């Protein structure tokens, strides 16, 4: 609805050309199915979100050395799961998942052609199956003011998009939940992540509420490897009292106590917490030290620039627990 002649009169010919170019780009993106008109604004489509996530994933892994990536794929022989195409000799105690074709072949090779085919236990060959694994992960994204003021929020969101793309493409059995937290925690839907921003209007870093919500979501996946990935640049400065958040800075003893109590509940459920710190102040380091002693998870201090490398490689390397298909 812009008047191009008026724009050129007010801002010059170059401004008009730039705007016309922008309109062409928007039209191309709409025709390609990456954006759509929603009232008076453009909105990303699911295809557009997947494209951004895929690009984020490529950018993150482009920074990794090749030798770091060679051992990430999991392939081990398991008792259930999809056939791998290979077979192996039967050993006492193995489930009797017999490959009839290979077993008969072994018997004929041993005895020669003819009927009846005499099968000996040494001829038994089993179907080898790929080990089935599953992980359920909650990604906790700190949305506090400091994340926006110091430029950490964009990196955290990019890593979350990259992790989603990784899981969807390589580990479709895995579950990933996104939780944003500032004064309170809230689940972020995957389709809403690109437009989600840090919270500039309220104060607080409510890890207690984020951990509480994570525990409830991960309890849907009792048989999986369950973990929490928390990305933050600050110590807990808020906790819940009933339905309302209570803020205090410096962190109050009560906030620390309630947050660590929730850490213990998470630990009792067998959920690991891995923390990625974008800051190294005394309060944060002291709190994370207490958290890791309770939970036995790990803590990493990194910069926004290298956050993705830490998170994605750690995610791949820690899909440890085996579960049946």
Tab-separated table of C-alpha atoms in Angstrom:
chain	number	residue	atom	x	y	z
A	1	UNK	CA	0.000	0.000	0.000
A	2	UNK	CA	3.037	2.283	-0.012
A	3	UNK	CA	3.175	5.168	-2.473
A	4	UNK	CA	6.462	4.626	-4.296
A	5	UNK	CA	6.523	8.118	-5.788
A	6	UNK	CA	6.071	9.680	-2.349
A	7	UNK	CA	8.823	7.455	-0.895
A	8	UNK	CA	11.174	8.521	-3.671
A	9	UNK	CA	10.307	12.184	-3.087
A	10	UNK	CA	10.927	11.950	0.654
A	11	UNK	CA	13.835	9.488	0.824
A	12	UNK	CA	15.378	9.442	-2.619
A	13	UNK	CA	15.605	7.127	-5.586
A	14	UNK	CA	17.779	4.535	-3.810
A	15	UNK	CA	15.180	4.035	-1.067
A	16	UNK	CA	12.543	3.354	-3.735
A	17	UNK	CA	14.783	0.783	-5.442
A	18	UNK	CA	15.524	-0.945	-2.136
A	19	UNK	CA	11.825	-1.188	-1.299
A	20	UNK	CA	10.960	-2.546	-4.746
A	21	UNK	CA	13.697	-5.148	-4.343
A	22	UNK	CA	12.275	-6.075	-0.929
A	23	UNK	CA	8.828	-6.559	-2.450
A	24	UNK	CA	10.285	-8.863	-5.125
A	25	UNK	CA	12.042	-10.949	-2.483
A	26	UNK	CA	8.836	-11.215	-0.435
A	27	UNK	CA	6.917	-12.328	-3.519
A	28	UNK	CA	9.549	-14.964	-4.346
A	29	UNK	CA	9.455	-16.306	-0.788
A	30	UNK	CA	5.669	-16.449	-0.877
A	31	UNK	CA	5.647	-18.283	-4.201
A	32	UNK	CA	8.211	-20.756	-2.839
A	33	UNK	CA	5.953	-21.456	0.141
A	34	UNK	CA	8.261	-20.038	2.818
A	35	UNK	CA	6.018	-17.160	3.925
A	36	UNK	CA	2.323	-16.326	3.700
A	37	UNK	CA	0.155	-13.286	4.134
A	38	UNK	CA	-1.543	-13.133	7.515
A	39	UNK	CA	-3.700	-10.036	7.717
A	40	UNK	CA	-1.434	-7.026	7.279
A	41	UNK	CA	1.836	-8.879	7.863
A	42	UNK	CA	3.894	-11.730	6.459
A	43	UNK	CA	4.221	-14.958	8.465
A	44	UNK	CA	6.601	-17.899	8.215
A	45	UNK	CA	5.059	-21.170	7.008
A	46	UNK	CA	6.063	-24.583	8.448
A	47	UNK	CA	8.213	-25.028	5.360
A	48	UNK	CA	9.925	-21.709	6.031
A	49	UNK	CA	10.609	-22.674	9.646
A	50	UNK	CA	12.138	-25.985	8.535
A	51	UNK	CA	14.332	-24.119	6.044
A	52	UNK	CA	15.640	-21.753	8.729
A	53	UNK	CA	16.248	-24.631	11.133
A	54	UNK	CA	18.099	-26.618	8.474
A	55	UNK	CA	20.277	-23.613	7.645
A	56	UNK	CA	21.042	-23.090	11.340
A	57	UNK	CA	22.046	-26.737	11.646
A	58	UNK	CA	24.399	-26.501	8.660
A	59	UNK	CA	25.999	-23.333	10.006
A	60	UNK	CA	26.608	-24.895	13.417
A	61	UNK	CA	28.181	-28.053	12.046
A	62	UNK	CA	30.201	-26.143	9.481
A	63	UNK	CA	32.269	-24.840	12.396
A	64	UNK	CA	33.131	-28.287	13.700
A	65	UNK	CA	36.283	-30.107	12.747
A	66	UNK	CA	35.671	-33.184	10.660
A	67	UNK	CA	37.328	-35.534	13.134
A	68	UNK	CA	34.821	-34.493	15.813
A	69	UNK	CA	31.966	-35.814	13.727
A	70	UNK	CA	33.220	-39.296	12.886
A	71	UNK	CA	31.949	-41.143	15.938
A	72	UNK	CA	28.506	-39.657	16.405
A	73	UNK	CA	26.349	-42.189	14.554
A	74	UNK	CA	25.109	-45.014	16.749
A	75	UNK	CA	25.181	-48.531	15.330
A	76	UNK	CA	25.224	-51.496	17.650
A	77	UNK	CA	23.660	-54.923	17.426
A	78	UNK	CA	20.489	-55.165	19.491
A	79	UNK	CA	17.789	-57.676	20.332
A	80	UNK	CA	14.923	-55.670	18.829
A	81	UNK	CA	14.528	-52.935	16.253
A	82	UNK	CA	14.770	-53.015	12.471
A	83	UNK	CA	16.855	-55.710	10.702
A	84	UNK	CA	20.273	-54.384	9.744
A	85	UNK	CA	20.642	-56.735	6.746
A	86	UNK	CA	23.435	-58.678	8.450
A	87	UNK	CA	23.366	-61.986	10.321
A	88	UNK	CA	25.517	-63.584	13.014
A	89	UNK	CA	26.200	-66.993	14.521
A	90	UNK	CA	23.892	-68.175	17.280
A	91	UNK	CA	25.374	-68.177	20.775
A	92	UNK	CA	23.844	-69.848	23.803
A	93	UNK	CA	21.398	-67.510	25.503
A	94	UNK	CA	20.547	-65.488	22.378
A	95	UNK	CA	16.864	-64.984	21.531
A	96	UNK	CA	15.980	-67.396	18.752
A	97	UNK	CA	15.486	-64.823	15.965
A	98	UNK	CA	16.523	-67.274	13.255
A	99	UNK	CA	17.514	-66.355	9.716
A	100	UNK	CA	16.087	-69.402	7.957
A	101	UNK	CA	17.768	-68.621	4.651
A	102	UNK	CA	21.280	-68.378	6.137
A	103	UNK	CA	20.721	-71.366	8.430
A	104	UNK	CA	19.686	-73.616	5.505
A	105	UNK	CA	22.591	-72.282	3.460
A	106	UNK	CA	25.047	-73.234	6.213
A	107	UNK	CA	23.552	-76.728	6.501
A	108	UNK	CA	23.777	-77.332	2.731
A	109	UNK	CA	27.369	-76.054	2.601
A	110	UNK	CA	28.273	-78.400	5.452
A	111	UNK	CA	26.422	-81.537	4.191
A	112	UNK	CA	26.239	-80.943	0.455
A	113	UNK	CA	23.074	-80.823	-1.683
A	114	UNK	CA	20.275	-83.320	-1.160
A	115	UNK	CA	17.216	-83.922	0.936
A	116	UNK	CA	16.374	-84.011	3.709
A	117	UNK	CA	18.533	-81.110	4.816
A	118	UNK	CA	20.094	-81.983	8.158
A	119	UNK	CA	20.467	-78.920	10.379
A	120	UNK	CA	22.953	-78.848	13.229
A	121	UNK	CA	23.061	-76.176	15.985
A	122	UNK	CA	26.322	-74.919	14.468
A	123	UNK	CA	24.316	-73.960	11.356
A	124	UNK	CA	22.029	-71.587	13.256
A	125	UNK	CA	22.376	-67.987	12.162
A	126	UNK	CA	20.419	-65.105	13.647
A	127	UNK	CA	19.014	-61.913	12.180
A	128	UNK	CA	21.047	-58.962	13.421
A	129	UNK	CA	18.994	-55.945	14.327
A	130	UNK	CA	19.919	-52.327	14.828
A	131	UNK	CA	19.834	-51.116	18.378
A	132	UNK	CA	16.834	-48.888	18.943
A	133	UNK	CA	17.414	-45.742	20.980
A	134	UNK	CA	15.184	-42.927	22.073
A	135	UNK	CA	15.806	-39.671	23.893
A	136	UNK	CA	13.431	-37.099	25.317
A	137	UNK	CA	14.865	-33.627	25.826
A	138	UNK	CA	13.656	-30.344	27.253
A	139	UNK	CA	15.583	-27.316	26.013
A	140	UNK	CA	15.343	-24.486	28.538
A	141	UNK	CA	15.941	-21.066	26.976
A	142	UNK	CA	16.649	-18.181	29.307
A	143	UNK	CA	14.500	-15.233	28.129
A	144	UNK	CA	15.637	-12.764	30.798
A	145	UNK	CA	16.622	-9.182	29.957
A	146	UNK	CA	20.346	-9.864	30.066
A	147	UNK	CA	20.034	-12.488	27.316
A	148	UNK	CA	18.744	-9.778	24.989
A	149	UNK	CA	20.948	-6.938	26.169
A	150	UNK	CA	24.180	-8.865	25.669
A	151	UNK	CA	23.275	-10.587	22.416
A	152	UNK	CA	22.945	-14.139	23.750
A	153	UNK	CA	19.287	-14.660	22.877
A	154	UNK	CA	19.813	-14.855	19.102
A	155	UNK	CA	22.477	-17.551	19.558
A	156	UNK	CA	20.310	-19.545	21.969
A	157	UNK	CA	17.329	-19.458	19.588
A	158	UNK	CA	19.507	-20.434	16.631
A	159	UNK	CA	20.843	-23.441	18.553
A	160	UNK	CA	17.312	-24.521	19.482
A	161	UNK	CA	16.283	-24.364	15.811
A	162	UNK	CA	19.370	-26.348	14.808
A	163	UNK	CA	18.695	-28.991	17.456
A	164	UNK	CA	15.125	-29.409	16.222
A	165	UNK	CA	16.380	-29.842	12.641
A	166	UNK	CA	18.936	-32.417	13.819
A	167	UNK	CA	16.343	-34.449	15.713
A	168	UNK	CA	13.745	-34.320	12.942
A	169	UNK	CA	16.232	-35.431	10.287
A	170	UNK	CA	18.447	-37.902	12.168
A	171	UNK	CA	16.516	-39.070	15.243
A	172	UNK	CA	12.787	-39.009	14.403
A	173	UNK	CA	11.956	-41.203	17.417
A	174	UNK	CA	13.290	-38.567	19.817
A	175	UNK	CA	11.084	-36.003	21.531
A	176	UNK	CA	12.116	-32.376	21.993
A	177	UNK	CA	10.296	-29.772	24.059
A	178	UNK	CA	11.147	-26.067	24.224
A	179	UNK	CA	10.652	-24.046	27.392
A	180	UNK	CA	11.303	-20.335	27.732
A	181	UNK	CA	11.770	-18.857	31.184
A	182	UNK	CA	12.152	-15.419	32.724
A	183	UNK	CA	9.890	-14.514	35.667
A	184	UNK	CA	7.893	-17.673	34.807
A	185	UNK	CA	8.343	-20.611	32.464
A	186	UNK	CA	6.198	-21.424	29.450
A	187	UNK	CA	6.323	-24.117	26.778
A	188	UNK	CA	7.201	-22.751	23.343
A	189	UNK	CA	5.690	-24.533	20.369
A	190	UNK	CA	8.117	-25.380	17.598
A	191	UNK	CA	6.214	-23.285	15.059
A	192	UNK	CA	6.311	-20.256	17.369
A	193	UNK	CA	10.054	-20.326	18.038
A	194	UNK	CA	11.215	-18.136	15.101
A	195	UNK	CA	9.065	-15.232	16.342
A	196	UNK	CA	9.708	-15.798	20.063
A	197	UNK	CA	11.807	-13.093	21.715
A	198	UNK	CA	13.486	-12.395	25.034
A	199	UNK	CA	11.410	-10.776	27.748
A	200	UNK	CA	12.226	-7.095	28.020
A	201	UNK	CA	9.363	-6.128	30.327
A	202	UNK	CA	9.727	-8.231	33.475
A	203	UNK	CA	12.622	-9.233	35.707
A	204	UNK	CA	13.569	-12.696	36.871
A	205	UNK	CA	15.275	-15.951	35.958
A	206	UNK	CA	12.882	-18.596	37.236
A	207	UNK	CA	14.791	-21.873	36.833
A	208	UNK	CA	12.613	-23.557	39.447
A	209	UNK	CA	9.468	-23.160	37.339
A	210	UNK	CA	11.331	-24.207	34.170
A	211	UNK	CA	12.607	-27.397	35.834
A	212	UNK	CA	9.144	-28.130	37.232
A	213	UNK	CA	7.559	-27.851	33.782
A	214	UNK	CA	10.366	-29.943	32.237
A	215	UNK	CA	9.820	-32.728	34.749
A	216	UNK	CA	6.112	-32.913	33.890
A	217	UNK	CA	6.795	-33.031	30.139
A	218	UNK	CA	9.582	-35.621	30.377
A	219	UNK	CA	7.481	-37.900	32.576
A	220	UNK	CA	5.568	-38.749	29.403
A	221	UNK	CA	8.660	-40.685	28.238
A	222	UNK	CA	9.471	-43.138	31.016
A	223	UNK	CA	11.439	-45.560	28.816
A	224	UNK	CA	13.675	-42.998	27.110
A	225	UNK	CA	16.921	-41.306	27.983
A	226	UNK	CA	15.620	-38.088	29.529
A	227	UNK	CA	17.640	-34.933	29.792
A	228	UNK	CA	17.342	-31.202	30.259
A	229	UNK	CA	19.519	-28.798	28.293
A	230	UNK	CA	19.522	-25.442	30.048
A	231	UNK	CA	20.977	-22.381	28.295
A	232	UNK	CA	21.368	-19.394	30.591
A	233	UNK	CA	23.515	-16.378	31.390
A	234	UNK	CA	22.379	-15.855	34.963
A	235	UNK	CA	21.668	-17.410	38.324
A	236	UNK	CA	18.099	-18.077	39.572
A	237	UNK	CA	16.497	-14.853	40.781
A	238	UNK	CA	12.848	-15.939	40.966
A	239	UNK	CA	10.760	-18.855	42.206
A	240	UNK	CA	7.089	-19.712	42.479
A	241	UNK	CA	5.009	-19.094	45.590
A	242	UNK	CA	1.721	-20.754	44.721
A	243	UNK	CA	0.752	-19.441	41.283
A	244	UNK	CA	2.879	-16.300	41.431
A	245	UNK	CA	6.592	-15.633	40.851
A	246	UNK	CA	8.682	-13.969	43.547
A	247	UNK	CA	11.710	-11.977	42.329
A	248	UNK	CA	14.838	-11.056	44.277
A	249	UNK	CA	18.237	-9.751	43.247
A	250	UNK	CA	20.776	-10.623	44.480
A	251	UNK	CA	19.267	-14.121	44.642
A	252	UNK	CA	17.542	-14.817	47.940
A	253	UNK	CA	18.240	-17.893	50.048
A	254	UNK	CA	14.600	-18.892	49.516
A	255	UNK	CA	14.942	-18.798	45.713
A	256	UNK	CA	18.107	-20.895	45.818
A	257	UNK	CA	16.505	-23.346	48.234
A	258	UNK	CA	13.340	-23.814	46.135
A	259	UNK	CA	15.305	-24.158	42.894
A	260	UNK	CA	17.646	-26.805	44.346
A	261	UNK	CA	14.638	-28.624	45.790
A	262	UNK	CA	13.279	-28.892	42.245
A	263	UNK	CA	16.708	-30.092	41.052
A	264	UNK	CA	16.429	-32.938	43.579
A	265	UNK	CA	12.975	-33.880	42.292
A	266	UNK	CA	14.295	-33.938	38.718
A	267	UNK	CA	17.231	-36.092	39.838
A	268	UNK	CA	14.933	-38.559	41.618
A	269	UNK	CA	13.099	-39.011	38.316
A	270	UNK	CA	16.375	-40.036	36.663
A	271	UNK	CA	16.589	-36.911	34.490
A	272	UNK	CA	20.018	-35.427	33.753
A	273	UNK	CA	20.536	-31.659	33.635
A	274	UNK	CA	23.272	-30.323	31.362
A	275	UNK	CA	23.831	-26.589	31.735
A	276	UNK	CA	25.397	-24.270	29.171
A	277	UNK	CA	26.477	-21.013	30.788
A	278	UNK	CA	26.972	-17.859	28.745
A	279	UNK	CA	28.285	-15.911	31.738
A	280	UNK	CA	30.693	-16.694	34.594
A	281	UNK	CA	29.651	-14.515	37.532
A	282	UNK	CA	30.086	-15.742	41.093
A	283	UNK	CA	26.395	-16.358	41.841
A	284	UNK	CA	25.871	-18.431	38.696
A	285	UNK	CA	29.011	-20.545	39.133
A	286	UNK	CA	28.196	-21.196	42.783
A	287	UNK	CA	24.642	-22.261	41.949
A	288	UNK	CA	25.682	-24.503	39.041
A	289	UNK	CA	28.287	-26.155	41.280
A	290	UNK	CA	25.515	-27.080	43.745
A	291	UNK	CA	23.239	-28.217	40.898
A	292	UNK	CA	25.813	-30.571	39.369
A	293	UNK	CA	26.685	-32.097	42.749
A	294	UNK	CA	23.032	-33.008	43.258
A	295	UNK	CA	22.186	-34.074	39.715
A	296	UNK	CA	25.530	-35.438	38.430
A	297	UNK	CA	24.935	-33.652	35.155
A	298	UNK	CA	27.527	-31.481	33.492
A	299	UNK	CA	28.118	-27.784	33.117
A	300	UNK	CA	29.830	-25.973	30.266
A	301	UNK	CA	30.984	-22.376	30.110
A	302	UNK	CA	30.923	-21.159	26.528
A	303	UNK	CA	30.317	-18.049	24.462
A	304	UNK	CA	27.270	-17.310	22.298
A	305	UNK	CA	29.470	-17.805	19.228
A	306	UNK	CA	30.363	-21.407	20.125
A	307	UNK	CA	27.169	-22.397	21.933
A	308	UNK	CA	25.834	-24.471	19.042
A	309	UNK	CA	28.933	-26.612	18.790
A	310	UNK	CA	28.735	-27.493	22.471
A	311	UNK	CA	25.008	-28.226	22.579
A	312	UNK	CA	24.605	-30.287	19.412
A	313	UNK	CA	27.712	-32.416	19.857
A	314	UNK	CA	26.796	-33.017	23.492
A	315	UNK	CA	23.282	-34.041	22.449
A	316	UNK	CA	24.571	-36.607	19.971
A	317	UNK	CA	27.213	-38.027	22.275
A	318	UNK	CA	24.782	-38.494	25.154
A	319	UNK	CA	22.053	-40.536	23.525
A	320	UNK	CA	23.309	-43.452	25.602
A	321	UNK	CA	20.451	-45.468	27.007
A	322	UNK	CA	19.082	-48.296	24.865
A	323	UNK	CA	15.361	-48.982	24.769
A	324	UNK	CA	13.278	-51.471	22.829
A	325	UNK	CA	11.518	-50.506	19.629
